């Protein structure tokens, strides 16, 4: 049985050391002393959280609640304790001082062990019903009154979630390697991989201690234990991205980049659970996704990677992320909000299937398996729209269409690459317009060349300057629309024809469109003094008039903002 005082010893040493090497050394000493069943409590308590990220649980004691527990444990007055808290600004130091002065001490105090603190704090989350606050505070007061003043300092900080010892993932990983793998080849890589697969350093540490680094190397994916997602790097543009992401165009896969939240769907024997990229479980919030998963997946077991997107029930277009986050936060009346913000899940990778990890297989083979075990349910669970081995022109057109359909951009992926959990990799890149789209006025139009020569496909764009009540041009676009959209647009423009000058048509300046673009530059070409780079048609805005257009000041602010980023 490990006494809490021993852990507190390490806490105080860590607090008084800022050097990473010394801190690692302190952790190594501690890890080497632990019995197998102590890794979970000790590693979690070092991080200051008794729950794993995917446990949907909370200690449920506020700072004010803690002062009440301190009053109970010490026999002091709540007002005095609060005054001390205000002075020190730290509940830990407050608890320490209050317990040092305590008038009331239990005669037969039970020893405070690591197990008692860990289990006691975890159990707080299970207390509910009438009188639950009182019972929670009683448990905390019991722990505090058995603790020494120094123990009370860290106990208090842990209860309110403010331990902040700076023991991050990197430090702990280094300590595990130094403690159990100093002589093992590639120990750091094995420990890191095991962490990314299990998201649980307590588990990794205990495997390293009992089975050595070879045990860590043998750790595999497990359903219902979320894995850390593979992350993307940024592409400078579509054609740059295509050459950077894979050795040949044939090996490139482009997918729509959906704007929602990254989701891992774990599914085994009819039970499905959902986790976010930050490993939080959000199964209960999306009952309709679980129901759809039952119907869509034919594998008995699967871990699938995808993006959950909120859609507007009327238009079917994606809604801003903020809407979707309302669903994640909502813990009650779930059916009502599900009707308000329906969601669609787009799947793009399969990491594990029927007991076998697919991580080391090439993307193309993982996708083939995904297609084999998933029958999409349109509107509920779908596979990401994709194009394999495109030419640069086809890739650009795919990107334009993705953005025009209201999606964020595209992902560029190497079809030959394995899945590397938890890492930002060059084999998966993202490309999206840098800037928020602008609503702009079409100032003039010009006949297109070639296949589209019957249409007014070159559009000059203007923003509005309220100071001068004038429209000033910011650029010209000739891409982003479908043939059908261009035909409608041409009809609308011809209704506004004022005069024809060569291939150009002068217009009444009251038709607005939403325009996506990558960047804004300073430029003498247009009256505004700015020019949009790579502008793209997104949609008509017949609901807006000229005074609703982006103003010159907004364009200037967007220009300034990109300099800051
Ligand atoms: P970002 O959040 O800008 O770093 O972009 C990467 C994120 O895009 C991923 O973490 C996913 O949440 C999201 N995403 C949307 N569509 C896809 C897709 N088809 N493939 C991979 N990630 C996607």
Coordinates of C-alpha atoms and ligand atoms in Angstrom, one line a residue:
X1 CA 0.0 0.0 0.0
X2 CA 1.5 3.3 -1.0
X3 CA 1.0 6.3 1.3
X4 CA -0.2 9.5 -0.2
X5 CA 2.7 11.2 1.6
X6 CA 5.2 9.4 -0.8
X7 CA 3.5 10.9 -3.8
X8 CA 3.3 14.3 -2.1
X9 CA 7.1 14.0 -1.7
X10 CA 7.4 13.8 -5.5
X11 CA 4.9 16.6 -5.9
X12 CA 6.9 19.0 -3.8
X13 CA 10.2 18.1 -5.4
X14 CA 8.6 18.6 -8.9
X15 CA 7.3 21.9 -7.8
X16 CA 10.7 23.2 -6.7
X17 CA 12.5 22.0 -9.9
X18 CA 12.1 23.5 -13.3
X19 CA 14.7 21.6 -15.3
X20 CA 13.2 18.9 -17.5
X21 CA 16.1 16.4 -16.8
X22 CA 15.7 16.7 -13.0
X23 CA 11.9 16.4 -13.3
X24 CA 12.3 13.2 -15.5
X25 CA 14.7 11.8 -12.9
X26 CA 12.2 12.4 -10.1
X27 CA 9.5 10.6 -12.1
X28 CA 11.8 7.7 -12.9
X29 CA 12.5 7.2 -9.2
X30 CA 8.8 7.1 -8.4
X31 CA 7.9 4.8 -11.3
X32 CA 10.6 2.3 -10.3
X33 CA 9.0 1.9 -6.9
X34 CA 5.5 1.1 -8.1
X35 CA 3.7 -2.2 -7.9
X36 CA 1.7 -3.1 -11.0
X37 CA -1.6 -2.0 -9.6
X38 CA -0.2 1.4 -8.6
X39 CA 0.5 2.7 -12.0
X40 CA -3.0 3.7 -12.8
X41 CA -3.7 5.7 -9.6
X42 CA -0.2 7.2 -9.5
X43 CA 0.1 8.2 -13.1
X44 CA -3.3 9.7 -13.1
X45 CA -2.7 11.6 -9.9
X46 CA 0.5 13.0 -11.2
X47 CA -1.5 14.5 -14.1
X48 CA -4.0 15.9 -11.6
X49 CA -7.1 14.0 -13.0
X50 CA -8.5 10.8 -11.7
X51 CA -10.5 10.1 -14.8
X52 CA -9.2 9.0 -18.2
X53 CA -10.1 11.5 -21.0
X54 CA -12.8 9.2 -22.4
X55 CA -14.5 8.8 -19.0
X56 CA -17.6 11.0 -19.0
X57 CA -17.2 11.7 -15.3
X58 CA -16.5 14.6 -13.0
X59 CA -15.6 14.9 -9.3
X60 CA -18.3 17.5 -9.0
X61 CA -16.9 19.7 -6.2
X62 CA -16.5 23.4 -6.9
X63 CA -14.0 25.7 -5.3
X64 CA -16.7 27.1 -3.0
X65 CA -17.7 23.5 -2.1
X66 CA -14.1 22.8 -1.2
X67 CA -14.1 25.7 1.2
X68 CA -17.2 24.3 2.9
X69 CA -15.4 20.9 3.2
X70 CA -12.4 22.6 4.7
X71 CA -14.6 24.3 7.3
X72 CA -16.0 20.9 8.2
X73 CA -12.7 19.3 8.4
X74 CA -10.9 22.0 10.4
X75 CA -13.7 23.4 12.5
X76 CA -12.8 26.8 11.1
X77 CA -15.3 29.4 9.8
X78 CA -16.2 29.4 6.1
X79 CA -15.8 33.2 6.1
X80 CA -12.2 33.1 7.4
X81 CA -11.3 30.4 4.9
X82 CA -12.7 32.4 2.0
X83 CA -10.8 35.4 3.2
X84 CA -7.6 33.4 3.2
X85 CA -8.4 32.0 -0.3
X86 CA -8.8 35.6 -1.5
X87 CA -5.5 36.6 0.0
X88 CA -3.5 33.6 -1.3
X89 CA -5.4 33.1 -4.6
X90 CA -4.6 29.4 -4.2
X91 CA -6.9 26.8 -2.7
X92 CA -4.0 24.5 -2.1
X93 CA -2.1 26.9 0.1
X94 CA -5.4 27.9 1.8
X95 CA -6.1 24.2 2.6
X96 CA -2.6 23.8 4.0
X97 CA -2.8 26.8 6.3
X98 CA -6.3 26.0 7.4
X99 CA -5.5 22.4 8.3
X100 CA -2.3 23.4 10.1
X101 CA -4.4 25.6 12.4
X102 CA -7.2 23.1 12.7
X103 CA -9.0 23.1 16.0
X104 CA -10.6 19.8 15.2
X105 CA -8.6 16.7 14.5
X106 CA -9.9 13.2 14.3
X107 CA -8.5 11.2 17.1
X108 CA -8.3 8.0 15.2
X109 CA -7.3 9.1 11.7
X110 CA -7.2 6.5 9.0
X111 CA -4.0 6.6 7.0
X112 CA -4.3 8.5 3.7
X113 CA -3.1 6.1 1.0
X114 CA -2.8 6.7 -2.8
X115 CA -5.5 4.1 -3.2
X116 CA -7.9 5.9 -0.8
X117 CA -7.4 9.2 -2.5
X118 CA -7.8 7.8 -6.0
X119 CA -10.8 5.6 -5.3
X120 CA -12.4 8.2 -3.0
X121 CA -12.2 10.9 -5.6
X122 CA -13.4 8.6 -8.4
X123 CA -16.4 7.5 -6.3
X124 CA -17.5 11.1 -5.9
X125 CA -18.6 11.0 -9.5
X126 CA -21.0 8.2 -8.8
X127 CA -22.8 9.9 -5.9
X128 CA -26.1 11.3 -7.1
X129 CA -29.7 11.9 -6.0
X130 CA -30.9 13.8 -3.0
X131 CA -28.3 15.1 -0.6
X132 CA -25.5 14.2 -3.1
X133 CA -23.6 17.5 -2.6
X134 CA -23.6 17.1 1.2
X135 CA -22.3 13.5 0.9
X136 CA -19.6 14.5 -1.6
X137 CA -18.4 17.3 0.7
X138 CA -18.4 14.8 3.6
X139 CA -16.1 12.5 1.8
X140 CA -13.7 15.3 0.9
X141 CA -13.8 16.6 4.5
X142 CA -13.0 13.1 5.7
X143 CA -9.9 12.9 3.5
X144 CA -8.8 16.4 4.5
X145 CA -9.1 15.8 8.2
X146 CA -7.0 12.6 8.0
X147 CA -4.4 14.3 5.8
X148 CA -1.3 16.3 7.0
X149 CA -1.4 20.0 6.1
X150 CA 1.0 19.4 3.2
X151 CA -1.1 16.5 1.9
X152 CA -4.1 18.8 2.2
X153 CA -2.4 21.3 -0.2
X154 CA -2.3 18.8 -3.1
X155 CA -5.5 17.1 -2.2
X156 CA -7.4 20.4 -2.4
X157 CA -5.8 21.2 -5.8
X158 CA -6.7 17.8 -7.2
X159 CA -10.3 18.0 -6.0
X160 CA -10.9 21.3 -7.8
X161 CA -8.8 20.3 -10.9
X162 CA -5.9 22.8 -10.4
X163 CA -2.9 20.5 -9.6
X164 CA -0.8 21.9 -12.5
X165 CA 2.6 20.3 -11.8
X166 CA 3.5 20.5 -15.5
X167 CA 3.8 16.7 -15.8
X168 CA 2.8 16.5 -19.5
X169 CA 2.7 13.5 -21.9
X170 CA 6.2 14.1 -23.1
X171 CA 7.8 14.2 -19.6
X172 CA 6.0 11.0 -18.6
X173 CA 6.9 9.2 -21.8
X174 CA 10.6 10.1 -21.3
X175 CA 10.4 8.9 -17.7
X176 CA 8.9 5.6 -18.8
X177 CA 11.6 5.1 -21.4
X178 CA 14.3 6.0 -18.9
X179 CA 12.9 3.7 -16.2
X180 CA 12.1 0.6 -18.2
X181 CA 13.7 0.9 -21.6
X182 CA 17.1 2.4 -21.1
X183 CA 18.8 -0.5 -22.9
X184 CA 16.1 -1.4 -25.3
X185 CA 16.5 -0.4 -28.9
X186 CA 13.9 2.0 -30.2
X187 CA 12.4 2.1 -26.8
X188 CA 11.2 5.7 -27.2
X189 CA 9.4 4.9 -30.5
X190 CA 7.7 1.8 -29.0
X191 CA 6.5 3.7 -25.9
X192 CA 5.3 6.6 -28.1
X193 CA 3.4 4.2 -30.4
X194 CA 1.8 2.4 -27.5
X195 CA 0.7 5.7 -26.0
X196 CA -0.9 6.8 -29.3
X197 CA -2.7 3.5 -29.6
X198 CA -4.0 3.4 -26.1
X199 CA -4.1 7.1 -25.2
X200 CA -3.2 5.9 -21.7
X201 CA 0.2 6.4 -20.2
X202 CA -0.8 4.6 -17.0
X203 CA -1.4 1.5 -19.0
X204 CA 1.8 1.9 -21.0
X205 CA 3.9 2.4 -17.9
X206 CA 2.5 -0.7 -16.2
X207 CA 3.1 -2.8 -19.4
X208 CA 6.6 -1.5 -19.6
X209 CA 7.2 -2.3 -15.9
X210 CA 5.8 -5.9 -16.1
X211 CA 6.6 -7.0 -19.7
X212 CA 9.4 -4.6 -20.7
X213 CA 9.6 -2.6 -23.9
X214 CA 8.8 -5.7 -25.9
X215 CA 5.4 -5.7 -24.2
X216 CA 4.9 -2.1 -25.3
X217 CA 5.8 -2.9 -28.8
X218 CA 3.2 -5.7 -28.8
X219 CA 0.3 -3.4 -27.7
X220 CA -2.4 -3.2 -30.3
X221 CA -5.6 -1.3 -30.9
X222 CA -8.5 -2.3 -28.7
X223 CA -12.1 -1.4 -29.3
X224 CA -13.7 1.1 -26.9
X225 CA -10.3 2.5 -26.1
X226 CA -9.9 5.6 -28.3
X227 CA -6.8 5.9 -30.4
X228 CA -5.1 9.2 -31.0
X229 CA -6.0 10.4 -34.5
X230 CA -3.6 10.9 -37.4
X231 CA -3.3 14.6 -38.1
X232 CA -2.7 16.5 -41.3
X233 CA -0.1 19.1 -42.4
X234 CA -0.9 22.1 -44.5
X235 CA -0.5 22.1 -48.3
X236 CA 0.5 25.4 -50.0
X237 CA -2.0 24.8 -52.8
X238 CA -3.6 21.9 -54.7
X239 CA -0.7 21.3 -57.1
X240 CA 1.9 21.8 -54.4
X241 CA 0.1 19.4 -52.2
X242 CA -0.2 16.8 -54.9
X243 CA 3.5 16.7 -55.4
X244 CA 4.3 16.9 -51.7
X245 CA 1.9 14.2 -50.4
X246 CA 2.8 11.3 -52.6
X247 CA 5.5 10.2 -55.1
X248 CA 3.2 10.3 -58.1
X249 CA -0.3 11.6 -59.0
X250 CA -1.5 8.0 -59.2
X251 CA -0.8 7.6 -55.5
X252 CA -2.9 10.7 -54.5
X253 CA -6.4 10.5 -53.1
X254 CA -8.4 13.7 -52.7
X255 CA -11.3 13.8 -50.3
X256 CA -13.7 16.6 -49.4
X257 CA -12.7 18.2 -46.1
X258 CA -15.8 18.3 -44.0
X259 CA -16.2 20.9 -41.3
X260 CA -17.4 19.3 -38.2
X261 CA -15.7 17.3 -35.5
X262 CA -13.4 14.4 -35.9
X263 CA -15.1 11.2 -34.7
X264 CA -13.9 7.7 -34.0
X265 CA -16.7 5.2 -34.1
X266 CA -16.0 2.0 -32.2
X267 CA -18.4 -0.8 -33.0
X268 CA -18.4 -4.4 -31.6
X269 CA -21.2 -7.0 -31.6
X270 CA -23.9 -4.4 -32.1
X271 CA -22.6 -1.9 -29.5
X272 CA -21.3 1.4 -30.9
X273 CA -19.5 4.2 -29.1
X274 CA -18.3 7.6 -30.3
X275 CA -15.2 9.5 -29.3
X276 CA -13.9 12.9 -30.2
X277 CA -10.4 13.7 -31.3
X278 CA -9.7 14.8 -27.8
X279 CA -10.8 11.3 -26.7
X280 CA -14.0 12.4 -24.9
X281 CA -16.9 10.0 -25.2
X282 CA -20.0 11.5 -26.8
X283 CA -22.0 8.4 -27.5
X284 CA -25.1 9.5 -25.6
X285 CA -25.5 12.7 -27.5
X286 CA -26.0 11.1 -30.9
X287 CA -28.4 8.2 -30.6
X288 CA -29.4 8.5 -34.3
X289 CA -25.7 8.0 -35.4
X290 CA -25.6 4.8 -33.3
X291 CA -28.8 3.6 -34.9
X292 CA -27.5 4.3 -38.4
X293 CA -24.2 2.6 -37.6
X294 CA -26.0 -0.6 -36.7
X295 CA -27.6 -0.6 -40.1
X296 CA -24.5 0.6 -42.1
X297 CA -21.7 -1.6 -40.7
X298 CA -21.7 -5.3 -41.6
X299 CA -18.4 -6.1 -39.7
X300 CA -18.8 -7.5 -36.3
X301 CA -16.1 -5.2 -35.0
X302 CA -14.8 -2.0 -36.5
X303 CA -12.9 1.2 -35.5
X304 CA -13.7 3.8 -38.0
X305 CA -12.4 7.4 -38.5
X306 CA -14.6 10.1 -39.8
X307 CA -16.1 13.6 -39.5
X308 CA -19.4 14.4 -37.9
X309 CA -21.1 17.4 -39.6
X310 CA -24.2 19.3 -38.6
X311 CA -26.6 20.1 -41.5
X312 CA -29.3 22.7 -42.0
X313 CA -32.5 20.7 -42.1
X314 CA -33.9 23.1 -44.8
X315 CA -31.1 23.5 -47.2
X316 CA -29.0 20.4 -46.4
X317 CA -25.8 22.5 -46.4
X318 CA -23.3 22.2 -43.6
X319 CA -23.9 24.4 -40.6
X320 CA -21.2 26.3 -38.7
X321 CA -19.3 24.3 -36.1
X322 CA -20.9 26.3 -33.2
X323 CA -24.2 24.7 -34.0
X324 CA -22.8 21.2 -33.8
X325 CA -21.1 22.0 -30.5
X326 CA -24.5 22.7 -29.0
X327 CA -25.3 19.0 -29.6
X328 CA -22.1 17.9 -27.9
X329 CA -22.8 20.0 -24.8
X330 CA -26.4 18.9 -24.5
X331 CA -26.9 16.1 -22.0
X332 CA -30.8 16.1 -21.9
X333 CA -33.7 16.6 -24.3
X334 CA -31.4 15.0 -26.9
X335 CA -34.2 14.1 -29.3
X336 CA -35.3 17.7 -29.5
X337 CA -31.9 19.1 -30.4
X338 CA -31.3 16.2 -32.7
X339 CA -34.3 17.4 -34.8
X340 CA -33.0 21.0 -34.7
X341 CA -29.4 20.1 -35.7
X342 CA -29.4 16.9 -37.7
X343 CA -26.0 15.4 -38.4
X344 CA -24.3 13.3 -41.0
X345 CA -21.2 11.2 -40.4
X346 CA -18.7 11.0 -43.2
X347 CA -16.3 8.0 -42.9
X348 CA -12.8 8.1 -44.4
X349 CA -10.7 5.4 -42.8
X350 CA -10.9 2.0 -41.2
X351 CA -8.3 1.3 -38.5
X352 CA -9.4 -2.1 -37.1
X353 CA -11.8 -4.7 -38.4
X354 CA -12.9 -8.0 -36.9
X355 CA -10.0 -8.4 -34.5
X356 CA -7.3 -7.2 -36.9
X357 CA -5.4 -3.9 -36.8
X358 CA -5.2 -2.3 -40.3
X359 CA -2.9 0.5 -39.3
X360 CA 0.1 -0.8 -41.2
X361 CA -1.8 -1.4 -44.4
X362 CA -1.8 1.2 -47.2
X363 CA -4.7 3.6 -47.2
X364 CA -6.0 2.2 -50.5
X365 CA -6.4 -1.2 -48.9
X366 CA -8.0 0.3 -45.7
X367 CA -10.5 2.2 -47.9
X368 CA -11.3 -1.0 -49.9
X369 CA -12.1 -2.8 -46.7
X370 CA -14.2 0.1 -45.5
X371 CA -16.2 0.1 -48.7
X372 CA -16.7 -3.6 -48.2
X373 CA -18.0 -3.5 -44.7
X374 CA -20.0 -0.2 -44.8
X375 CA -23.2 0.2 -46.8
X376 CA -23.8 4.0 -46.7
X377 CA -27.1 5.3 -45.4
X378 CA -27.6 8.5 -47.4
X379 CA -28.1 11.5 -45.1
X380 CA -26.9 9.6 -42.1
X381 CA -23.6 7.7 -42.6
X382 CA -21.7 8.1 -45.8
X383 CA -18.3 7.6 -47.2
X384 CA -16.3 10.8 -47.8
X385 CA -16.6 11.9 -51.4
X386 CA -13.2 11.3 -53.0
X387 CA -11.2 11.1 -56.2
X388 CA -8.3 8.7 -56.7
X389 CA -5.2 9.4 -58.8
X390 CA -6.6 12.7 -60.3
X391 CA -4.7 14.9 -62.8
X392 CA -3.9 18.4 -61.4
X393 CA -6.8 19.9 -63.4
X394 CA -9.2 17.3 -62.1
X395 CA -7.9 17.9 -58.6
X396 CA -8.5 21.6 -58.9
X397 CA -12.0 21.0 -60.2
X398 CA -12.7 18.6 -57.3
X399 CA -11.5 21.3 -54.8
X400 CA -13.6 24.0 -56.5
X401 CA -16.7 21.8 -56.3
X402 CA -16.0 20.9 -52.7
X403 CA -15.8 24.6 -51.7
X404 CA -18.8 25.5 -53.8
X405 CA -20.9 22.8 -52.0
X406 CA -20.1 24.6 -48.7
X407 CA -17.3 22.3 -47.5
X408 CA -14.1 23.5 -46.0
X409 CA -11.7 22.4 -48.7
X410 CA -10.0 19.1 -49.4
X411 CA -7.7 16.6 -47.8
X412 CA -4.8 15.2 -49.9
X413 CA -3.8 11.7 -48.9
X414 CA -1.1 9.3 -49.9
X415 CA -2.9 6.0 -50.9
X416 CA 0.2 4.0 -50.1
X417 CA 0.7 5.3 -46.6
X418 CA 0.0 3.5 -43.3
X419 CA -2.0 5.1 -40.5
X420 CA 0.2 6.8 -38.0
X421 CA -1.8 7.5 -34.8
X422 CA -1.2 10.7 -32.9
X423 CA 1.2 12.3 -35.4
X424 CA 0.9 15.2 -37.8
X425 CA 2.1 13.6 -41.0
X426 CA 3.2 14.7 -44.5
X427 CA 1.2 11.8 -46.1
X428 CA -2.1 13.5 -45.2
X429 CA -2.4 17.2 -46.1
X430 CA -5.2 19.7 -46.0
X431 CA -6.0 22.6 -48.2
X432 CA -8.6 25.2 -47.7
X433 CA -9.2 28.8 -48.6
X434 CA -7.4 30.8 -46.1
X435 CA -10.1 33.4 -45.6
X436 CA -13.8 33.5 -44.8
X437 CA -15.8 34.1 -48.0
X438 CA -16.9 37.6 -48.8
X439 CA -20.3 38.8 -50.2
X440 CA -19.3 40.9 -53.2
X441 CA -21.1 42.9 -55.9
X442 CA -20.6 41.9 -59.6
X443 CA -19.4 45.2 -61.1
X444 CA -18.9 44.1 -64.8
X445 CA -18.9 40.9 -66.7
X446 CA -17.0 39.5 -69.7
X447 CA -17.8 36.7 -72.1
X448 CA -15.9 33.5 -71.4
X449 CA -13.6 31.9 -73.9
X450 CA -13.8 28.4 -75.5
X451 CA -16.5 26.0 -74.4
X452 CA -18.3 28.5 -72.2
X453 CA -18.2 31.4 -74.7
X454 CA -22.0 31.7 -74.6
X455 CA -21.8 32.8 -71.0
X456 CA -20.7 35.7 -68.9
X457 CA -18.1 33.8 -66.9
X458 CA -15.6 36.4 -66.1
X459 CA -16.9 38.5 -63.2
X460 CA -15.4 41.6 -61.8
X461 CA -16.0 41.9 -58.1
X462 CA -16.5 44.9 -55.9
X463 CA -16.9 45.8 -52.2
X464 CA -18.8 48.7 -50.8
X465 CA -17.3 51.9 -49.5
X466 CA -19.9 53.6 -47.3
X467 CA -17.9 56.7 -46.8
X468 CA -18.0 57.5 -50.5
X469 CA -21.2 55.5 -51.2
X470 CA -19.2 53.9 -53.9
X471 CA -18.4 50.4 -55.2
X472 CA -14.7 49.6 -55.5
X473 CA -13.3 46.6 -57.3
X474 CA -11.3 44.0 -55.5
X475 CA -10.7 41.3 -58.2
X476 CA -12.1 39.1 -60.9
X477 CA -13.2 35.5 -60.9
X478 CA -13.8 32.9 -63.6
X479 CA -14.1 29.6 -61.6
X480 CA -16.1 27.8 -59.0
X481 CA -19.5 27.6 -60.7
X482 CA -21.2 24.6 -62.4
X483 CA -22.5 25.0 -66.0
X484 CA -26.0 25.3 -64.6
X485 CA -25.0 28.0 -62.2
X486 CA -23.2 29.9 -64.9
X487 CA -26.3 29.8 -67.1
X488 CA -28.5 31.2 -64.4
X489 CA -25.9 33.8 -63.5
X490 CA -25.6 34.9 -67.2
X491 CA -29.4 35.4 -67.4
X492 CA -29.4 37.4 -64.2
X493 CA -26.5 39.6 -65.5
X494 CA -28.1 40.2 -68.9
X495 CA -31.2 41.5 -67.1
X496 CA -28.8 44.2 -65.7
X497 CA -27.0 45.1 -68.9
X498 CA -26.3 48.8 -69.3
X499 CA -23.9 48.8 -72.2
X500 CA -21.6 46.5 -74.1
X501 CA -18.0 47.5 -74.5
X502 CA -16.1 45.0 -76.6
X503 CA -16.3 41.7 -74.8
X504 CA -17.4 43.3 -71.6
X505 CA -20.9 44.2 -70.4
X506 CA -21.4 47.1 -68.0
X507 CA -24.1 46.4 -65.4
X508 CA -26.4 47.8 -62.8
X509 CA -24.3 47.0 -59.8
X510 CA -26.8 45.3 -57.5
X511 CA -26.2 41.5 -57.9
X512 CA -24.2 39.9 -55.1
X513 CA -22.4 36.6 -54.9
X514 CA -20.5 34.8 -52.2
X515 CA -16.8 34.5 -53.1
X516 CA -14.2 32.3 -51.5
X517 CA -10.5 33.1 -51.9
X518 CA -7.1 32.2 -50.5
X519 CA -5.5 35.5 -49.7
X520 CA -5.7 39.3 -50.1
X521 CA -2.9 41.3 -51.7
X522 CA -2.2 45.0 -52.0
X523 CA -2.7 45.9 -55.7
X524 CA -3.0 48.9 -58.0
X525 CA -5.0 46.9 -60.5
X526 CA -8.3 47.5 -58.8
X527 CA -9.9 50.7 -57.4
X528 CA -9.9 49.3 -53.8
X529 CA -6.2 49.0 -53.6
X530 CA -6.6 45.3 -52.9
X531 CA -6.9 42.1 -55.0
X532 CA -8.2 38.7 -54.0
X533 CA -6.0 35.8 -54.8
X534 CA -7.7 32.7 -56.3
X535 CA -11.2 34.0 -55.9
X536 CA -13.9 31.3 -56.5
X537 CA -17.7 31.6 -57.0
X538 CA -19.6 30.0 -54.1
X539 CA -23.2 30.9 -54.5
X540 CA -25.7 33.6 -55.6
X541 CA -26.9 35.9 -52.8
X542 CA -30.2 37.2 -54.2
X543 CA -31.2 38.0 -50.6
X544 CA -28.6 40.7 -50.3
X545 CA -28.4 44.2 -51.7
X546 CA -25.4 46.5 -52.5
X547 CA -25.2 48.0 -49.0
X548 CA -25.0 44.4 -47.6
X549 CA -21.8 43.8 -49.5
X550 CA -18.4 43.5 -47.7
X551 CA -17.2 47.0 -47.0
X552 CA -13.8 48.3 -48.0
X553 CA -12.9 48.5 -44.3
X554 CA -13.7 44.8 -43.9
X555 CA -11.5 43.9 -46.8
X556 CA -8.7 46.0 -45.3
X557 CA -9.2 44.3 -41.9
X558 CA -9.1 40.8 -43.5
X559 CA -5.9 41.9 -45.3
X560 CA -4.4 43.0 -41.9
X561 CA -5.5 39.9 -40.1
X562 CA -3.6 37.6 -42.5
X563 CA -0.4 39.5 -41.7
X564 CA -1.0 38.8 -38.1
X565 CA -1.5 35.0 -38.5
Ligands
LIG1 P1 -7.6 20.9 -39.3 O1 -8.6 20.7 -38.2 O2 -7.7 22.2 -40.1 O3 -6.2 20.6 -38.9 O4 -7.8 19.7 -40.4 C1 -7.8 18.4 -40.2 C2 -9.1 17.9 -39.7 O5 -10.0 17.8 -40.9 C3 -9.2 16.4 -39.3 O6 -8.7 16.3 -38.0 C4 -10.6 16.1 -39.4 O7 -11.3 16.5 -38.3 C5 -11.1 17.0 -40.6 N1 -11.5 16.3 -41.8 C6 -12.6 16.6 -42.5 N2 -12.7 15.8 -43.6 C7 -11.7 14.9 -43.6 C8 -11.3 13.9 -44.4 N3 -11.9 13.6 -45.5 N4 -10.1 13.2 -44.1 C9 -9.5 13.5 -42.9 N5 -9.8 14.5 -42.1 C10 -10.9 15.2 -42.4

